[in-house]
Coordinates of C-alpha atoms in Angstrom, one line a residue:
X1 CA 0.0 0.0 0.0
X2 CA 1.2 3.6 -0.8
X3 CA 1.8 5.8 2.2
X4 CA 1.7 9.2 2.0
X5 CA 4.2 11.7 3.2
X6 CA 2.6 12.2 6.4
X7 CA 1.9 9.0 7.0
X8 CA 5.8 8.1 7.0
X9 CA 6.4 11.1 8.6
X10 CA 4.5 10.2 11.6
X11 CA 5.4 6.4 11.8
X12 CA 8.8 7.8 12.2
X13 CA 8.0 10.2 15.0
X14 CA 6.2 7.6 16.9
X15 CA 8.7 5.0 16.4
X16 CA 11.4 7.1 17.3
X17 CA 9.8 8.4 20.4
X18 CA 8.9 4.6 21.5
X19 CA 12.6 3.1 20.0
X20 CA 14.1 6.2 22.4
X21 CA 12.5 4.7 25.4
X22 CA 13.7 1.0 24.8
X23 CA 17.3 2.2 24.3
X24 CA 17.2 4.2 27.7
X25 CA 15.4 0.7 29.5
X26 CA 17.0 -1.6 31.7
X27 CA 17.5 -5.6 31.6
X28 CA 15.4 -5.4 34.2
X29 CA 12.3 -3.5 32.5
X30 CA 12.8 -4.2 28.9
X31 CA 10.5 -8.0 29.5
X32 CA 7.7 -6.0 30.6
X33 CA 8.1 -2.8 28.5
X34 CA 8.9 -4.4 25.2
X35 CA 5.2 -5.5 24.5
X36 CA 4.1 -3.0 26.0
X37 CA 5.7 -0.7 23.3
X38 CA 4.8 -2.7 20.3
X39 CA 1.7 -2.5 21.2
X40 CA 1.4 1.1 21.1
X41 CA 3.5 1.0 18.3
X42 CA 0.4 -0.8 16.3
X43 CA -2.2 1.0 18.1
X44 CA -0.9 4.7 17.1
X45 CA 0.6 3.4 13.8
X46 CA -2.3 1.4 12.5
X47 CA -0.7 1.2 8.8
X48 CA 2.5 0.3 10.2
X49 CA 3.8 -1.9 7.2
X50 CA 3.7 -4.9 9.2
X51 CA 0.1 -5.4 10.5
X52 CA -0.5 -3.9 7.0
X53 CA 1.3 -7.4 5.1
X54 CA -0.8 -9.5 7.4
X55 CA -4.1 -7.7 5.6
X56 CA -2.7 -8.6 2.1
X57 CA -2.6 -12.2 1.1
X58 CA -0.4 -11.9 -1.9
X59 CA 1.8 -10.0 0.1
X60 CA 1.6 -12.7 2.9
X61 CA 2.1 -15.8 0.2
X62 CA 5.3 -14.0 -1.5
X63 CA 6.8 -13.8 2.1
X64 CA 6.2 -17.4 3.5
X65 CA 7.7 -18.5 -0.3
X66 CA 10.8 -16.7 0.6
X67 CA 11.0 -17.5 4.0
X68 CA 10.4 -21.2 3.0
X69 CA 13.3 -20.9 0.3
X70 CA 15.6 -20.9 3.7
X71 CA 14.3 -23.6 5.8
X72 CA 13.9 -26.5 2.5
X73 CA 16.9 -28.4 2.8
X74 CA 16.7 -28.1 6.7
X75 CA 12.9 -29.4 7.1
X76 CA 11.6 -33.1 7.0
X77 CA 8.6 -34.9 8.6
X78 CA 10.8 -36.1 12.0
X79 CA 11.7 -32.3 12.4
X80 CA 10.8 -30.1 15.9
X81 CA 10.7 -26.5 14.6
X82 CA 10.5 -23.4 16.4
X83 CA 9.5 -19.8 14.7
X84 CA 11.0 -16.8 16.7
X85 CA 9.2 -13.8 16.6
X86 CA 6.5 -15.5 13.8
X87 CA 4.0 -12.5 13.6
X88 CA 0.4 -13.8 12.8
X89 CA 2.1 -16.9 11.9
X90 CA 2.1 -17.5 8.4
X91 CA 5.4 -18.9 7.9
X92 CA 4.4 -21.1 10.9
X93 CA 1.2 -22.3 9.6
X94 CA 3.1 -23.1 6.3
X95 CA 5.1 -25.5 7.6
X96 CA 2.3 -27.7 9.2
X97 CA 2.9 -31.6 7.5
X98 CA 6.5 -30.1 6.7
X99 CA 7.5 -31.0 10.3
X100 CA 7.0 -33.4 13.2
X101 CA 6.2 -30.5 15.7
X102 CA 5.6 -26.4 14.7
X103 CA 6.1 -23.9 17.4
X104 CA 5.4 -20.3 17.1
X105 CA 6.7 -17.7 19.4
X106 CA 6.0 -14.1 20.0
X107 CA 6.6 -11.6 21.9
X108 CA 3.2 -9.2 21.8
X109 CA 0.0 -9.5 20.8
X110 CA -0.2 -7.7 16.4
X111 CA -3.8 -7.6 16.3
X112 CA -5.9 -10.5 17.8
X113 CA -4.0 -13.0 20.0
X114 CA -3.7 -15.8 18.6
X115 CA -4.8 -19.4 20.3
X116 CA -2.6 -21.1 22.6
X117 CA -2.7 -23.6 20.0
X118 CA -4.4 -24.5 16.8
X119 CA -4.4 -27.3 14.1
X120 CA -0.4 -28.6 14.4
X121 CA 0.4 -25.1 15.5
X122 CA 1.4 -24.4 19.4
X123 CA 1.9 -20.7 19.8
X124 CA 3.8 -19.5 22.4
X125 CA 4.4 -16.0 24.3
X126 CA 7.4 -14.5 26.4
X127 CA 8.9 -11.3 27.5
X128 CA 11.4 -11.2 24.6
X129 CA 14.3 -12.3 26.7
X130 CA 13.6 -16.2 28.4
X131 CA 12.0 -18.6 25.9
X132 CA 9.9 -20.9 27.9
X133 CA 10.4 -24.2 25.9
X134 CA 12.2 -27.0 27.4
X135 CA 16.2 -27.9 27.0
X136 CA 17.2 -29.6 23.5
X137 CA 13.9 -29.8 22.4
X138 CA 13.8 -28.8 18.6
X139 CA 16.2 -29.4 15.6
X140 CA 15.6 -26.2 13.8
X141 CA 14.8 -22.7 14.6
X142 CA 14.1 -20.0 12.5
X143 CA 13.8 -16.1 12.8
X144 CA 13.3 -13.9 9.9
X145 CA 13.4 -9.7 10.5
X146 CA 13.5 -10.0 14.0
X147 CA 17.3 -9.8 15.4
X148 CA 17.5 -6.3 14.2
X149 CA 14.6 -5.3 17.0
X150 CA 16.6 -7.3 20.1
X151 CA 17.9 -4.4 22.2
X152 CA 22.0 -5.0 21.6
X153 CA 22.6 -5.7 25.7
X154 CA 20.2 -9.1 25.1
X155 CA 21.0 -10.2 21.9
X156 CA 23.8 -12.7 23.6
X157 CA 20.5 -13.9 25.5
X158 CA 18.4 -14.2 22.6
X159 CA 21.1 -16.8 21.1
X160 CA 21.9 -18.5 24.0
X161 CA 18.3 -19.4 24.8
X162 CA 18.1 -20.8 21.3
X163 CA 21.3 -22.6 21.2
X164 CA 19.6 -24.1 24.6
X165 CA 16.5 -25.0 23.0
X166 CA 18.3 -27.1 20.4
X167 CA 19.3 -30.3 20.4
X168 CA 23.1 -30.8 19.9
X169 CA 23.4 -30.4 15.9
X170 CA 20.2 -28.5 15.7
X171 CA 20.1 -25.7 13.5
X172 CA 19.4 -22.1 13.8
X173 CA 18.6 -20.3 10.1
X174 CA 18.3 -16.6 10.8
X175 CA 17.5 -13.1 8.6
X176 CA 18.0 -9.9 9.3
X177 CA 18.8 -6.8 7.8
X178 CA 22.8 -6.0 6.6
X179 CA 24.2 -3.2 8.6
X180 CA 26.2 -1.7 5.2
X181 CA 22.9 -1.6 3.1
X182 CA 20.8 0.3 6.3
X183 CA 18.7 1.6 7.3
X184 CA 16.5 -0.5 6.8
X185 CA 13.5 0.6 8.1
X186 CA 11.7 3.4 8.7
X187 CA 14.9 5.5 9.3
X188 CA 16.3 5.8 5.8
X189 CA 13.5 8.2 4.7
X190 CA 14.9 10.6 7.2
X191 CA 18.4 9.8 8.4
X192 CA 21.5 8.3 7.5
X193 CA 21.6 6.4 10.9
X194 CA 19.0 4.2 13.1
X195 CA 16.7 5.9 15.4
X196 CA 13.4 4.0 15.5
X197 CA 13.0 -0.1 16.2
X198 CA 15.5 -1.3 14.6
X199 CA 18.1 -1.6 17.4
X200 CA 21.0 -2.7 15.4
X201 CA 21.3 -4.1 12.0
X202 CA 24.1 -7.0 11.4
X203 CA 27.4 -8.0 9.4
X204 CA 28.3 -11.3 8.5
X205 CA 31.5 -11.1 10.7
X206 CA 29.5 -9.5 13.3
X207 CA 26.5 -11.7 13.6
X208 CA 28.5 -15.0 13.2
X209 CA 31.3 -13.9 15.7
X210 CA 28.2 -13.6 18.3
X211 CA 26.3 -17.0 17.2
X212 CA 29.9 -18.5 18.2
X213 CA 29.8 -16.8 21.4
X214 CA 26.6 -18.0 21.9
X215 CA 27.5 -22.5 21.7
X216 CA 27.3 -22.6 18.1
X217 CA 30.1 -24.2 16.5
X218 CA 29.8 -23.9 13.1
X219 CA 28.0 -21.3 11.0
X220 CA 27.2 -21.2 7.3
X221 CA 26.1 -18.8 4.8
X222 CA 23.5 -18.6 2.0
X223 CA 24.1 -17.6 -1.8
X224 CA 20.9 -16.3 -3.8
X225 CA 18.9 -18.1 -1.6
X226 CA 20.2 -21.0 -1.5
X227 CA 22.3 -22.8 1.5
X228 CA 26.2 -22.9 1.1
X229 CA 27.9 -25.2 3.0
X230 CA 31.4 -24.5 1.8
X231 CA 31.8 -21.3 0.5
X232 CA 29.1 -19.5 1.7
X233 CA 30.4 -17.2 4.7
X234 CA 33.3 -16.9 3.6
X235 CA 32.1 -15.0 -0.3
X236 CA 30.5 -12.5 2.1
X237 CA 33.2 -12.2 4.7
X238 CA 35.7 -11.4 1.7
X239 CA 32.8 -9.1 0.0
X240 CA 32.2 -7.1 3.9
X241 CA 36.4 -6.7 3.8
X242 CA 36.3 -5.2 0.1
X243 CA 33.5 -2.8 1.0
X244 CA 34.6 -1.2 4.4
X245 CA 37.4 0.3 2.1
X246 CA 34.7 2.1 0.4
X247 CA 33.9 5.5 1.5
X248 CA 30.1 5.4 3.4
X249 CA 27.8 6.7 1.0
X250 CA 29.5 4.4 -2.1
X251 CA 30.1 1.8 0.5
X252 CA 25.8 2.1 1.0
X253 CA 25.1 2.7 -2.7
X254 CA 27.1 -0.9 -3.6
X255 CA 26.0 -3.0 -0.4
X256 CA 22.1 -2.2 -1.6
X257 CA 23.0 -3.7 -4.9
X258 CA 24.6 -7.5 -2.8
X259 CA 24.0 -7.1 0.9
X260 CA 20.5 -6.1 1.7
X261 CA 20.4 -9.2 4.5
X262 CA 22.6 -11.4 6.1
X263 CA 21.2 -14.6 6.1
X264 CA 22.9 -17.7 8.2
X265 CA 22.6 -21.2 9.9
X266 CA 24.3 -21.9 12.5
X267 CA 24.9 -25.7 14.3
X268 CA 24.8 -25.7 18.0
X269 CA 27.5 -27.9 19.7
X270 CA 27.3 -30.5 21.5

């Protein structure tokens, strides 16, 4: 949908007033206040470009075939998946008969809450920190735009509670926005740098430095979509190098062009 100058205008001012307040939080207050402020986030923003793709089917369907595109090779019927951060569950729902066991998680309520569970979907609801799922439970896990909103003080949390929630050898495929190629949301109409939800936006050498951190012991790469078990991280790794040469504006212009995600698996230990 088309939005209007004043529409972006005041997404951005809302967002930014709300992101301020979640940068100032504490540990401590962020698993209470986080809902809390994407819920006003929705309520004042009601064409916020999220809740707006769940009212679009088409929109809806070209996501969940992307999305899908990541987790093929990774998926069979003995698998125990887990969705982090899986909206009004599409992508969830999508892999019912794809998987032994579909999870959903989310944070806050984006519209109507959705059941505690429904046909070979359990949803699932925390404080954005703690995931309340058992110990080695599941073989894969999947987030898709959601790292980028994980305040930077808990994103260590974030990945040690799924490297805890996997079996040893489970796999964690992940998306979110490249760092070079930012802003990527609703920032860039307005400023060079990040001043609304999205917390922090990701390299490859970054991100996979922290998954490591984290128990994971071995993290791979996709190439146009497709899983690279060889060569993957390291084409991007070589390609991040190359580009911090660049001066920022022609380092931006060129990463748009290549980088507009970084996209991973990573294997936790044993």
């Amino acid at each position: 949908m088309e939005r209007s100058p004043e529409s972006l205008r005041h997404h951005f001012e809302v967002e930014r007033e709300l992101a301020n307040r979640l940068r100032a939080s504490t540990r401590e207050e962020r698993p209470v206040l986080v809902p809390r402020l994407y819920a006003e986030l929705y309520k004042r923003v009601p064409d916020h470009p999220r809740t707006d793709r769940a009212k679009s089917p088409e929109a809806a369907a070209a996501a969940v075939r992307s999305q899908l595109r990541l987790l093929s090779s990774f998926l069979s019927p003995a698998c125990q998946f887990v969705e982090f951060g899986a909206g009004s569950g599409e992508l969830s729902r999508s892999v019912r008969g794809k998987a032994g066991r579909v999870v959903a998680v989310e944070v806050c309520e984006q519209g109507e809450r959705q059941p505690a569970s429904e046909a070979g979907v359990e949803w699932v609801y925390h404080d954005g920190l703690s995931i309340p799922l058992p110990d080695r439970a599941f073989d894969l896990a999947f987030s898709y735009q959601v790292l980028e909103h994980v305040h930077p003080d808990d994103v260590p949390v974030h990945l040690a509670e799924a490297a805890r929630i996997l079996k040893p050898g489970g796999t964690y495929v992940l998306s979110t926005p490249h760092e070079f190629s930012g802003p990527h949301d609703i920032s860039r109409y307005f400023t060079s740098g990040l001043e609304t939800f999205h917390l922090k936006e990701w390299t490859y050498s970054g991100l996979s430095a922290e998954l490591r951190k984290a128990g994971f012991d071995w993290v791979g790469a996709f190439v146009r979509g497709q899983h690279e078990e060889k060569r993957g991280l390291w084409l991007w790794l070589i390609i991040e190098t190359t580009l911090r040469f660049l001066p920022p504006k022609l380092r931006t212009v060129a990463a748009r062009k290549i980088l507009n995600n970084v996209v991973v698996s990573a294997t936790r230990g044993a």
